[in-house]
mmCIF file of C-alpha atoms and ligand atoms in Angstrom:
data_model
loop_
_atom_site.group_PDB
_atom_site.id
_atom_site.type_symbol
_atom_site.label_atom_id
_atom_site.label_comp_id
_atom_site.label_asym_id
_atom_site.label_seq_id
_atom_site.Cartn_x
_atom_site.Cartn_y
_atom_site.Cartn_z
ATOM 1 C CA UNK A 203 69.143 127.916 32.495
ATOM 2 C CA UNK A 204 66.289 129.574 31.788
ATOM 3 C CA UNK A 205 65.616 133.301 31.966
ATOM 4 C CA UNK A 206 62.779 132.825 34.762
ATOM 5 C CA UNK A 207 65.452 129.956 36.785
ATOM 6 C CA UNK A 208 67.789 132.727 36.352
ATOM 7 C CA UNK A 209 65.572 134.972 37.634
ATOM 8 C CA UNK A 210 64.745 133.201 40.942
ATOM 9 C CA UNK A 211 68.026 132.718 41.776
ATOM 10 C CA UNK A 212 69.072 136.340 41.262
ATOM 11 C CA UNK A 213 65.657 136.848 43.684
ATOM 12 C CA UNK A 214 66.791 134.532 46.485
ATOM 13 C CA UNK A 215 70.066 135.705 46.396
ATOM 14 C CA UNK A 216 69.461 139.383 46.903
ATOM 15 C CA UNK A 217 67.186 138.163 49.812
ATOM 16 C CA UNK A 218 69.640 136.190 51.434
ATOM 17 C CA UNK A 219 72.101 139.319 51.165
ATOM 18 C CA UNK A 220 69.662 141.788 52.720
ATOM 19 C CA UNK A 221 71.122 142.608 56.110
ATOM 20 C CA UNK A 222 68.328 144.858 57.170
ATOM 21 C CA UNK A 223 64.179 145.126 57.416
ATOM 22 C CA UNK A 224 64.907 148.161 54.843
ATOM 23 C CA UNK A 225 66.980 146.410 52.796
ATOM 24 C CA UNK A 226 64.364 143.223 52.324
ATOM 25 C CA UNK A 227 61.471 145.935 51.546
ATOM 26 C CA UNK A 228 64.066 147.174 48.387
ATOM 27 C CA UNK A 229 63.763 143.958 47.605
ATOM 28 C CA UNK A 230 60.217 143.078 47.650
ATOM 29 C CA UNK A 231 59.473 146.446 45.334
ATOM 30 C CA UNK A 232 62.208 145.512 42.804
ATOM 31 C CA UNK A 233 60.318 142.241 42.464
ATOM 32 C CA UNK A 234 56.615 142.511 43.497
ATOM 33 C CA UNK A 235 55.968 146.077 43.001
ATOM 34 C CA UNK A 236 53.911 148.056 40.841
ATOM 35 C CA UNK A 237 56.854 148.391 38.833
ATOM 36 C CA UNK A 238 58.578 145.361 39.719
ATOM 37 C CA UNK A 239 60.669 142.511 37.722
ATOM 38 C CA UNK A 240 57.647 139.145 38.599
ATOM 39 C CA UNK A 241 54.785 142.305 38.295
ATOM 40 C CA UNK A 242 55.903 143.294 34.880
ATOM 41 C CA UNK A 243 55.797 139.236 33.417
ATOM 42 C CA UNK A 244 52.315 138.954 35.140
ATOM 43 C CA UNK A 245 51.196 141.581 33.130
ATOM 44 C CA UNK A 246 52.692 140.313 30.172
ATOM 45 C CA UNK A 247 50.740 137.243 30.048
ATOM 46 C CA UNK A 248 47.886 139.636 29.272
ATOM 47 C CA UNK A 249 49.145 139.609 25.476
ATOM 48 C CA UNK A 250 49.804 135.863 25.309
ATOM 49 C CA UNK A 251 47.784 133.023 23.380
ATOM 50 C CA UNK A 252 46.035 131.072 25.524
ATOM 51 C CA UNK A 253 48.159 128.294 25.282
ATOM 52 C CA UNK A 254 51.511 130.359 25.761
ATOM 53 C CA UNK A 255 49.613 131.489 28.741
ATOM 54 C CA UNK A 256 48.783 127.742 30.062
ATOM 55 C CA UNK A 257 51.997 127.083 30.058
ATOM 56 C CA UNK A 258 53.571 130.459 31.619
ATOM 57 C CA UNK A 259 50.939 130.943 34.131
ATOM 58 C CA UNK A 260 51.652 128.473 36.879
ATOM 59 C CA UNK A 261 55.304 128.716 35.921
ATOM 60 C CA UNK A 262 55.056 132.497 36.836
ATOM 61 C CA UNK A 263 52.698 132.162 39.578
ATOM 62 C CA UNK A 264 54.881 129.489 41.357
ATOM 63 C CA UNK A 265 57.538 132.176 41.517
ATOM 64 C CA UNK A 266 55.958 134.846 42.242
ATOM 65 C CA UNK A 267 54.583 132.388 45.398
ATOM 66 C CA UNK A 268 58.289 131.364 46.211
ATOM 67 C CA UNK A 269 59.577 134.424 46.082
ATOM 68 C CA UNK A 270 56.797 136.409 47.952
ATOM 69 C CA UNK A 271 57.404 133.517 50.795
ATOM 70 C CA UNK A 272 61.439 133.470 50.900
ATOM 71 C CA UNK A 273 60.858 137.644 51.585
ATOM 72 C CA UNK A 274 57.916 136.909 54.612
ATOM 73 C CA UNK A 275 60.764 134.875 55.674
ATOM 74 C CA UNK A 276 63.921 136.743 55.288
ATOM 75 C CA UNK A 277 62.174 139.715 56.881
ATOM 76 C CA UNK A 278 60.541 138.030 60.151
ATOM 77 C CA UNK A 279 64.568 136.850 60.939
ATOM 78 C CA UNK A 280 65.760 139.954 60.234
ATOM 79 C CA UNK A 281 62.901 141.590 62.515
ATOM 80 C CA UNK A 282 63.335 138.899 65.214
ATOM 81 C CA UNK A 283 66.997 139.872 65.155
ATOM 82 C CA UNK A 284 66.516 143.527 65.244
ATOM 83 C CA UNK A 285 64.399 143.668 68.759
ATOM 84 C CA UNK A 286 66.708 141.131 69.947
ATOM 85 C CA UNK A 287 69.766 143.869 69.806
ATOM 86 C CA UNK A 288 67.007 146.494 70.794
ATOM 87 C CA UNK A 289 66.161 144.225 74.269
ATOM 88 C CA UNK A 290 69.665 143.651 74.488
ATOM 89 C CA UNK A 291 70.215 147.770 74.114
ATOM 90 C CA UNK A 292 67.626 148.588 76.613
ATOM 91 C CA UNK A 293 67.961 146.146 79.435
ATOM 92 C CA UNK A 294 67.768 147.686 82.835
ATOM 93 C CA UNK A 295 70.241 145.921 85.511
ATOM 94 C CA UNK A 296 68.333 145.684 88.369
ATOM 95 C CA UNK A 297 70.888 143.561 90.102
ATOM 96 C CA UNK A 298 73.157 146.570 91.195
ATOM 97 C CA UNK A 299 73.824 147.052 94.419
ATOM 98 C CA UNK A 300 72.187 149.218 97.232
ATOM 99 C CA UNK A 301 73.949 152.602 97.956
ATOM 100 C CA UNK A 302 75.594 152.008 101.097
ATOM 101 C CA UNK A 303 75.065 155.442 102.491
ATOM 102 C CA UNK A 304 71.130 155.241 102.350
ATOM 103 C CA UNK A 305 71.845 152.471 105.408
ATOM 104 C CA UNK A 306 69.630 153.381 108.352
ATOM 105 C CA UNK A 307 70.085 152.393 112.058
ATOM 106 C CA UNK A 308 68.554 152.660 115.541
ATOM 107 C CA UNK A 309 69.461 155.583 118.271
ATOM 108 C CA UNK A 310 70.877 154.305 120.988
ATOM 109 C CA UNK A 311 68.625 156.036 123.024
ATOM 110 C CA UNK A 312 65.358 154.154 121.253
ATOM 111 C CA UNK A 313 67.481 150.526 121.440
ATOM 112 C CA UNK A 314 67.858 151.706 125.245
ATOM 113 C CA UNK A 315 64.034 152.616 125.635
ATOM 114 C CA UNK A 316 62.784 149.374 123.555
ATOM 115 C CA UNK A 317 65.665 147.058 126.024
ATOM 116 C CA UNK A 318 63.394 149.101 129.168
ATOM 117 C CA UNK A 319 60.042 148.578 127.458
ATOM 118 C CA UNK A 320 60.606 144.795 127.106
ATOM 119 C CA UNK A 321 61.657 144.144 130.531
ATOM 120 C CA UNK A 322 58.962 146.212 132.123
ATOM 121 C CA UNK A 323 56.195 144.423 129.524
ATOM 122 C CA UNK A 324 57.806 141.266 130.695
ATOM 123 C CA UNK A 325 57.321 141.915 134.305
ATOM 124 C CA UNK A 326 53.632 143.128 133.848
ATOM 125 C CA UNK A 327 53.858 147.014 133.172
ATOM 126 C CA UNK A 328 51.908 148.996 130.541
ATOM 127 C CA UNK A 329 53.192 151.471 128.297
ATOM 128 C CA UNK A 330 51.793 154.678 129.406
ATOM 129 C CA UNK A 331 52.193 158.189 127.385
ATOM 130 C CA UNK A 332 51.478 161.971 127.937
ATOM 131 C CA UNK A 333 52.060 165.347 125.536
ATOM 132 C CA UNK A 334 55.306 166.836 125.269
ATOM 133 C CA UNK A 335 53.793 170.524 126.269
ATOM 134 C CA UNK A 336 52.090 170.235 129.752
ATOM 135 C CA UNK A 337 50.326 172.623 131.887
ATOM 136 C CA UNK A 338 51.198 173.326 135.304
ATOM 137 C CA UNK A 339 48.989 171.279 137.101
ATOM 138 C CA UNK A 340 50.224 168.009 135.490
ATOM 139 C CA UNK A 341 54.247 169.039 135.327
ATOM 140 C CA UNK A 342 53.717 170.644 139.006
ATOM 141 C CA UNK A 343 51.130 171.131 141.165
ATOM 142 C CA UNK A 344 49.415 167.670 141.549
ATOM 143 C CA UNK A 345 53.178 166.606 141.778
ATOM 144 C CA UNK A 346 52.783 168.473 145.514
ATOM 145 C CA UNK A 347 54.995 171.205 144.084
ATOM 146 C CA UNK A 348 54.347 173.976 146.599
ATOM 147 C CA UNK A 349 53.377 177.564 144.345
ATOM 148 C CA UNK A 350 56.544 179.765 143.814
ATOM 149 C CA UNK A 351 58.475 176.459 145.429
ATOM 150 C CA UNK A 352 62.216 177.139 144.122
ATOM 151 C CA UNK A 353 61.524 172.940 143.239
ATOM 152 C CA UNK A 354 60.000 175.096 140.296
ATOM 153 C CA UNK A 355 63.197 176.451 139.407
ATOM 154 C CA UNK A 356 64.908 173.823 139.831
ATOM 155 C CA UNK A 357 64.040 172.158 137.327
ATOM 156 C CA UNK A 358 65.055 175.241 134.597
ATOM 157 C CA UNK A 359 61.557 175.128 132.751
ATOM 158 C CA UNK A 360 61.137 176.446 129.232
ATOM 159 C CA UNK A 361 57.412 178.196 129.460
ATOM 160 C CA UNK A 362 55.978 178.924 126.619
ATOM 161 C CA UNK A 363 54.092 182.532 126.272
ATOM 162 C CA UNK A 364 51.020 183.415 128.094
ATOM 163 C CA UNK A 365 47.443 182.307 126.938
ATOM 164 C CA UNK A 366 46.056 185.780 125.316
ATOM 165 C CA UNK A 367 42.633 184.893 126.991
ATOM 166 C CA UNK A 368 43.561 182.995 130.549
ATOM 167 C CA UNK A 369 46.972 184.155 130.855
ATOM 168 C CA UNK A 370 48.201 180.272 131.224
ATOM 169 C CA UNK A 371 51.597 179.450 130.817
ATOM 170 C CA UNK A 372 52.086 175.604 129.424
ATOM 171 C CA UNK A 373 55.589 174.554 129.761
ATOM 172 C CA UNK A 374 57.502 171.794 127.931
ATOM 173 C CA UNK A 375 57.536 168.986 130.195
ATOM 174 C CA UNK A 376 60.406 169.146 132.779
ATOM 175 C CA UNK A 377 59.934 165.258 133.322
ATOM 176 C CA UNK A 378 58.067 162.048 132.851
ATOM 177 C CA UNK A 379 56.151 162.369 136.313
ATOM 178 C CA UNK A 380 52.988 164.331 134.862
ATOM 179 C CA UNK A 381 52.096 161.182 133.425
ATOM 180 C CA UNK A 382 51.705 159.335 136.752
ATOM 181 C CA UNK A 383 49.261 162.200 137.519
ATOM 182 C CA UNK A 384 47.184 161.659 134.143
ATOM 183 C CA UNK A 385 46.906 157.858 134.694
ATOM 184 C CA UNK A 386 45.951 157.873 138.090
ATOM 185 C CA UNK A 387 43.130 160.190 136.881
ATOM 186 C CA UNK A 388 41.931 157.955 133.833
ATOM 187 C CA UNK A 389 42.406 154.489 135.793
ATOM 188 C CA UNK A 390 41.755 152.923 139.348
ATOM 189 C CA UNK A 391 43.936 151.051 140.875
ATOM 190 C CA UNK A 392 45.829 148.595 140.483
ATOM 191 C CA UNK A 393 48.675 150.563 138.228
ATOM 192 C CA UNK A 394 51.637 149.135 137.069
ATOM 193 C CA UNK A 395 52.838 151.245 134.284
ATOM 194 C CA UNK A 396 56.221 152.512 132.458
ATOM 195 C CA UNK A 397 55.568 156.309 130.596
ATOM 196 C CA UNK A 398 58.605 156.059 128.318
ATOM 197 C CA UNK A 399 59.012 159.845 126.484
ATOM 198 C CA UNK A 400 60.773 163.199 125.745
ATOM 199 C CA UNK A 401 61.571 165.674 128.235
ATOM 200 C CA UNK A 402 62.895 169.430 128.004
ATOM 201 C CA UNK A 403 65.085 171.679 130.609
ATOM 202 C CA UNK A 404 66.977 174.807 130.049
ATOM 203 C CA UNK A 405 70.496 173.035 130.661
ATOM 204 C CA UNK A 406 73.574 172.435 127.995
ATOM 205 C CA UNK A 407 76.840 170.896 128.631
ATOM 206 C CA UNK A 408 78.784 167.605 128.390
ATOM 207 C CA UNK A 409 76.139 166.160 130.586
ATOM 208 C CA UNK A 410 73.379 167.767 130.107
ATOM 209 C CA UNK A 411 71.356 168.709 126.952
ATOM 210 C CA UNK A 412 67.918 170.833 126.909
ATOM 211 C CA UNK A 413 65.649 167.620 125.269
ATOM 212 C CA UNK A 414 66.422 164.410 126.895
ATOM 213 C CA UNK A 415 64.447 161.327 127.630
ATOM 214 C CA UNK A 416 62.985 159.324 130.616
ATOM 215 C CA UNK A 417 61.460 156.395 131.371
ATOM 216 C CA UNK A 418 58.642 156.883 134.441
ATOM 217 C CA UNK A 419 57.554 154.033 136.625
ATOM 218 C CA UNK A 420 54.615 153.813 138.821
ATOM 219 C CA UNK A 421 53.033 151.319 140.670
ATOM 220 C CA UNK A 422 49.805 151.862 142.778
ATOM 221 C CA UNK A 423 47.961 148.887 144.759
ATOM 222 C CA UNK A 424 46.915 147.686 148.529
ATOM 223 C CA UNK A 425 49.798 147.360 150.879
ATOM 224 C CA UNK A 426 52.904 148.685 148.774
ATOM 225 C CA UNK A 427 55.889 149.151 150.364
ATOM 226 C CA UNK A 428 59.900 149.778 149.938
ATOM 227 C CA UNK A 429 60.600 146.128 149.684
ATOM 228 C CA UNK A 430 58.560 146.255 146.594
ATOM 229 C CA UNK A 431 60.130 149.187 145.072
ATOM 230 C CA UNK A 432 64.042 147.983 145.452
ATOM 231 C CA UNK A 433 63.365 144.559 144.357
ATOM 232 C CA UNK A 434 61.611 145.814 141.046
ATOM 233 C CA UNK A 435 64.633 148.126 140.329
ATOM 234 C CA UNK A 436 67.284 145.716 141.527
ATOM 235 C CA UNK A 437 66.173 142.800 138.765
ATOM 236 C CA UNK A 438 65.583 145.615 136.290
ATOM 237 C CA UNK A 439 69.045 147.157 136.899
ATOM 238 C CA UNK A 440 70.315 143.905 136.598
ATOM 239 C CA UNK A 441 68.378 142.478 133.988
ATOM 240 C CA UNK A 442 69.361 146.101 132.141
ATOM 241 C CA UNK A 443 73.160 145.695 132.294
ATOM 242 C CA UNK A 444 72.888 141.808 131.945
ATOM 243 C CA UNK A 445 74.400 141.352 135.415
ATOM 244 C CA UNK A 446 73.323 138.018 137.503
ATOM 245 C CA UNK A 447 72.417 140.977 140.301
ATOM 246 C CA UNK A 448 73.392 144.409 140.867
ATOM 247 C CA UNK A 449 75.647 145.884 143.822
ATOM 248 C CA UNK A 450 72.697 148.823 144.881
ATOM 249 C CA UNK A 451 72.637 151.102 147.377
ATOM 250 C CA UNK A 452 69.267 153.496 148.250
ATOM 251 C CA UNK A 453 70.454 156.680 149.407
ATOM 252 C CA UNK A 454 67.852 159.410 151.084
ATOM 253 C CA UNK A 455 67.400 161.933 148.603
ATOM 254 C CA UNK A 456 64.292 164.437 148.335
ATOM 255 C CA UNK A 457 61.331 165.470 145.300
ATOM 256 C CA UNK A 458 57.802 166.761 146.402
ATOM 257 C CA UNK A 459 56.197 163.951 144.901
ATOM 258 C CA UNK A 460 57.178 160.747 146.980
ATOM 259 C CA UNK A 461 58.566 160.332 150.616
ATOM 260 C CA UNK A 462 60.334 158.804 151.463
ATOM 261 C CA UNK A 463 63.001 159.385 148.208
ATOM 262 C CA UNK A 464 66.122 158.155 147.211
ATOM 263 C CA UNK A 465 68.252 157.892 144.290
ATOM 264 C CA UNK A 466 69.466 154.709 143.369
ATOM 265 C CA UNK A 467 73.439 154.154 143.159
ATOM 266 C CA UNK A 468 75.531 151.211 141.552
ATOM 267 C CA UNK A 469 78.819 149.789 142.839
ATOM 268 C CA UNK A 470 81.539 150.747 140.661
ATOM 269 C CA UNK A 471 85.418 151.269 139.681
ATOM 270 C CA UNK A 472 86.340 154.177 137.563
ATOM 271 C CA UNK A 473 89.522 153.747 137.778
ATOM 272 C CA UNK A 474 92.324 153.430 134.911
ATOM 273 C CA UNK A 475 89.578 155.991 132.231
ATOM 274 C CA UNK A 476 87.164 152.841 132.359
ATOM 275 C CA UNK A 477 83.620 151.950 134.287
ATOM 276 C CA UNK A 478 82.994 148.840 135.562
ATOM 277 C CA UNK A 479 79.961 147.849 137.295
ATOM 278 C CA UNK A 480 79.444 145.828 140.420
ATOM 279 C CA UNK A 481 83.377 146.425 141.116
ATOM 280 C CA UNK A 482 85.548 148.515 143.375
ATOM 281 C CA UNK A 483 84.691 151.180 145.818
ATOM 282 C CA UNK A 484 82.951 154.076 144.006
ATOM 283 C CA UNK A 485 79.361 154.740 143.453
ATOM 284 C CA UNK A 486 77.627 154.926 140.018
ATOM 285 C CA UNK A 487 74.009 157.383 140.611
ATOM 286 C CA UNK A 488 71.497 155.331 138.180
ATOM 287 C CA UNK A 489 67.817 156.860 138.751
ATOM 288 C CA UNK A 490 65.364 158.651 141.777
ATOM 289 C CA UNK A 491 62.391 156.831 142.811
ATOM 290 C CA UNK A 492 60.385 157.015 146.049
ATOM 291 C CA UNK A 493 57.257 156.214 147.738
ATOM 292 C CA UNK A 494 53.857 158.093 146.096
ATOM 293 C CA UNK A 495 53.579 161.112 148.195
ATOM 294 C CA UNK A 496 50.329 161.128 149.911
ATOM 295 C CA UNK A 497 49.369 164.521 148.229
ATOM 296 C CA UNK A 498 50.060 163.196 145.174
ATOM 297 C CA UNK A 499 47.270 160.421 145.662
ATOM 298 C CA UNK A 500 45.278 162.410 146.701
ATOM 299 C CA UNK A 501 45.427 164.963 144.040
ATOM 300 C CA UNK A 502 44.678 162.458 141.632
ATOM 301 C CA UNK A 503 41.464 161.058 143.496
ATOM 302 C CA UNK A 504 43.176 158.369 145.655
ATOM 303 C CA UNK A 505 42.355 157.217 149.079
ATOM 304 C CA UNK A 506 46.169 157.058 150.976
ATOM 305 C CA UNK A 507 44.648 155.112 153.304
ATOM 306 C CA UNK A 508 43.589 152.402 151.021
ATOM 307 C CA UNK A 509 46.586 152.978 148.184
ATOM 308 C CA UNK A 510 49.978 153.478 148.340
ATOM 309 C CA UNK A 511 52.459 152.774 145.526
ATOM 310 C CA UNK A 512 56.055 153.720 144.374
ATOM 311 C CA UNK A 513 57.526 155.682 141.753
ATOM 312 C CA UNK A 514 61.038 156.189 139.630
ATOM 313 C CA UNK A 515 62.333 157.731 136.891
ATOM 314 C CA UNK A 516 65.447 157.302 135.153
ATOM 315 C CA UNK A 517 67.579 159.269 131.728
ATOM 316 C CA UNK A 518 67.389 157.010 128.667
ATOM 317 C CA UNK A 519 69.986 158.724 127.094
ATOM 318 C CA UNK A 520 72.603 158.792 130.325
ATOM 319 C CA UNK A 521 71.710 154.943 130.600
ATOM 320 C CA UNK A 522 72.438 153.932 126.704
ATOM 321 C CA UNK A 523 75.989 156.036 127.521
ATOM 322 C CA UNK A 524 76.763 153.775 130.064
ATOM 323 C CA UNK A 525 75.498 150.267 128.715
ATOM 324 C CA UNK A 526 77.132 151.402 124.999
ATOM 325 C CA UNK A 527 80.659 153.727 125.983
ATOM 326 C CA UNK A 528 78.713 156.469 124.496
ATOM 327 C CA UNK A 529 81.427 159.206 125.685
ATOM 328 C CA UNK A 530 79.386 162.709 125.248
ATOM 329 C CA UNK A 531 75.861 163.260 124.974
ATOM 330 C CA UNK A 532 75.460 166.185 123.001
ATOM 331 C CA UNK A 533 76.861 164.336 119.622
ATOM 332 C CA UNK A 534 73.660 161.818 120.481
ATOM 333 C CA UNK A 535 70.983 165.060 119.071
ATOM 334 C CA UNK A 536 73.013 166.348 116.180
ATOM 335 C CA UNK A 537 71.535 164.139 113.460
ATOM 336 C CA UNK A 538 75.709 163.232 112.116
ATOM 337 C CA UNK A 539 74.953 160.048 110.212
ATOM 338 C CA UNK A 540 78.795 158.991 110.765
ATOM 339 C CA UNK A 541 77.762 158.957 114.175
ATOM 340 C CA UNK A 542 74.447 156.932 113.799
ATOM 341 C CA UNK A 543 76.534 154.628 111.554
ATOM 342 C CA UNK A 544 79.062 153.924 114.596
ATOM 343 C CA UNK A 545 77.195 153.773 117.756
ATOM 344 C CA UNK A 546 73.421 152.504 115.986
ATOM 345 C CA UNK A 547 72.332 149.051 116.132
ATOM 346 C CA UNK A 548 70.171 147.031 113.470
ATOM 347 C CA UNK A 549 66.116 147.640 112.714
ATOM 348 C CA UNK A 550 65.768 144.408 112.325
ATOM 349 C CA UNK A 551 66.502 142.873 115.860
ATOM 350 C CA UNK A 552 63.809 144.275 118.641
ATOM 351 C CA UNK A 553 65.048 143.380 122.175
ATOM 352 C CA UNK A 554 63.315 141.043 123.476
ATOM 353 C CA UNK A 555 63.749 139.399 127.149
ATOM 354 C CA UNK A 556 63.575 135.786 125.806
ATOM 355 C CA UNK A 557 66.554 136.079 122.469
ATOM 356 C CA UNK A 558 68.586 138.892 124.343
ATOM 357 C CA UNK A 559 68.484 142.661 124.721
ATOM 358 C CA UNK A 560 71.667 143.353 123.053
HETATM 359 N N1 LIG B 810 60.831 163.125 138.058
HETATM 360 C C1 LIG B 810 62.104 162.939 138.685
HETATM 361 C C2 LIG B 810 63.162 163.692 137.881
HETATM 362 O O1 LIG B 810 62.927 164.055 136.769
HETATM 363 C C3 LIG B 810 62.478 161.468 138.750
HETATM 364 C C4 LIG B 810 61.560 160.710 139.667
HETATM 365 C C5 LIG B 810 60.436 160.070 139.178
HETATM 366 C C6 LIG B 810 61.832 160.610 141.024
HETATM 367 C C7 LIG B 810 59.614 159.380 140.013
HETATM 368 C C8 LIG B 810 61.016 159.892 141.878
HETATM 369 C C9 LIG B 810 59.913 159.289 141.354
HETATM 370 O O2 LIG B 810 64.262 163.934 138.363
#
């Protein structure tokens, strides 16, 4: 073999062995560096005859060419290979799982007021809404609230401090009845809306808790009458619980702002720790409601004599209790996600009348 065959060989061999980019570039500089083996015997041909020279030239050149392509080669692999382990090394796994905790869920009290919504919107009510902090016109006095009535009282009212320049008081709404007042003085009849919303009283216990929420009904046209109002809360009650009809009784009751009242009641059985509705001999209080006091039309620019209409108003949060075996309401405000977890229901079904409320 000759000394350039022996050469080559030696050449590809070292390639072949070079596990690394950095091991290749040794390589190349050994052989086709300044310094290098194939760079010295190119410039050795410089003190050949020209017909030593004829002969070594394309014998030299051809390996210089073979070898200069076999390290181009060598080192694109061994390049290729490298960001294939550096891919491999840096891949993000974006198939793990969610976190279960960061699971969200609806109230109760919003799947209650969204079941409402949908079966008033079904039956032809608008959503109606009003501010949280009222002034005492709205939350009282067009409500036919006498001045210094004890009604006032009553209802435990968190006022908030006095105007510096008028000396008005604004409270936090007691109820969901100012909002009758504010569309009968934006619209002319006929009304038929629902004011779902927050409302505030100085009250805590197992029953009671100082925010809660209502649901306000109000209906307003020509030759309104009682009929009118039980039938509307007797299909919604019914619809509500998903009963074929409800077991109802109207019993008198009083508020300044409709006569005649009542509070609606529900046949029921309490007995052995459980409720059941339409059963046994008790009576299950479900919501007030009453005819539109004549004041009250009045006060808001209505003619009596033409108008009359009926109102109601009924606790969210007592009503998704009862549908859901919610057992005490205070837990319902304190923001535990264990409890959320338990007693919430799914974003991603809205109740709707036609696929179920539930
Ligand atoms: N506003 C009354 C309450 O909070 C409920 C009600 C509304 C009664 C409308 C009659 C008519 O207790």
């Amino acid at each position: 073999m000759t000394d350039l065959a022996q050469l080559e060989l030696d050449l590809i061999n070292a390639i072949g062995a070079a596990e690394s980019v950095a091991a290749i570039e040794e390589v190349r500089v050994a052989a086709l560096g300044k310094t290098g083996t194939i760079s010295a015997l190119l410039k050795g041909m410089g003190a050949m005859s020209p017909d030593e020279r004829r002969v070594q030239g394309p014998l030299l050149n051809g390996l210089r060419d073979r070898v200069t392509q076999a390290i181009a080669a060598r080192k694109a692999e061994l390049e290729d290979a490298e960001l294939d382990a550096r891919l491999l090394a840096e891949r993000i796994d974006l198939t793990l799982p969610s976190r279960p905790r960061r699971k969200g869920g609806v109230h109760p009290t919003m799947q209650v007021m969204d079941e409402l919504i949908a079966i008033f919107a079904d039956m032809g009510f608008a959503v109606a809404e009003g501010p949280d902090i009222e002034d005492d016109f709205h939350n009282f006095t067009a409500l036919n609230f006498p001045p210094k009535h004890p009604a006032r009282e009553m209802h435990d009212t968190f006022f908030l401090k006095p105007d510096a320049e008028t000396g008005e008081r604004k409270v936090l709404r007691t109820h969901t009845s100012p909002v009758q007042v504010r569309t009968m003085l934006s619209q002319k009849p006929p009304i038929r809306i629902v004011a779902p919303g927050r409302t505030f009283r100085k009250d805590s216990d197992a029953t009671h808790t100082p925010m809660f929420h209502q649901i306000e009904g109000l209906v307003i046209d020509r030759d309104i009458h009682m009929g009118h109002l039980k039938s509307t809360l007797q299909t919604v009650v019914a619809r509500f619980f998903e009963l074929d009809d409800v077991k109802a009784r109207f019993r008198p009751h009083h508020f300044p702002f409709t006569e005649p009242s009542a509070e609606m009641d529900i046949r029921c059985d309490r007995s052995g720790g459980r409720l059941a509705l339409n059963e046994g001999d008790d009576w299950l209080e479900i919501l007030g409601c009453g005819m539109v006091h004549p004041n009250v039309l009045k006060n808001c620019g209505i003619d009596p004599d033409e108008y009359q209409g009926f109102a109601f108003g009924m606790g969210v949060d007592r009503l998704a209790m009862l549908k859901y075996g919610v057992p005490d309401l205070r837990p319902m405000f304190e923001a535990d996600t264990r409890w959320l977890a338990h007693y919430g229901f799914s974003a991603f079904v809205a109740p709707n009348p036609a696929s179920g409320l539930s």
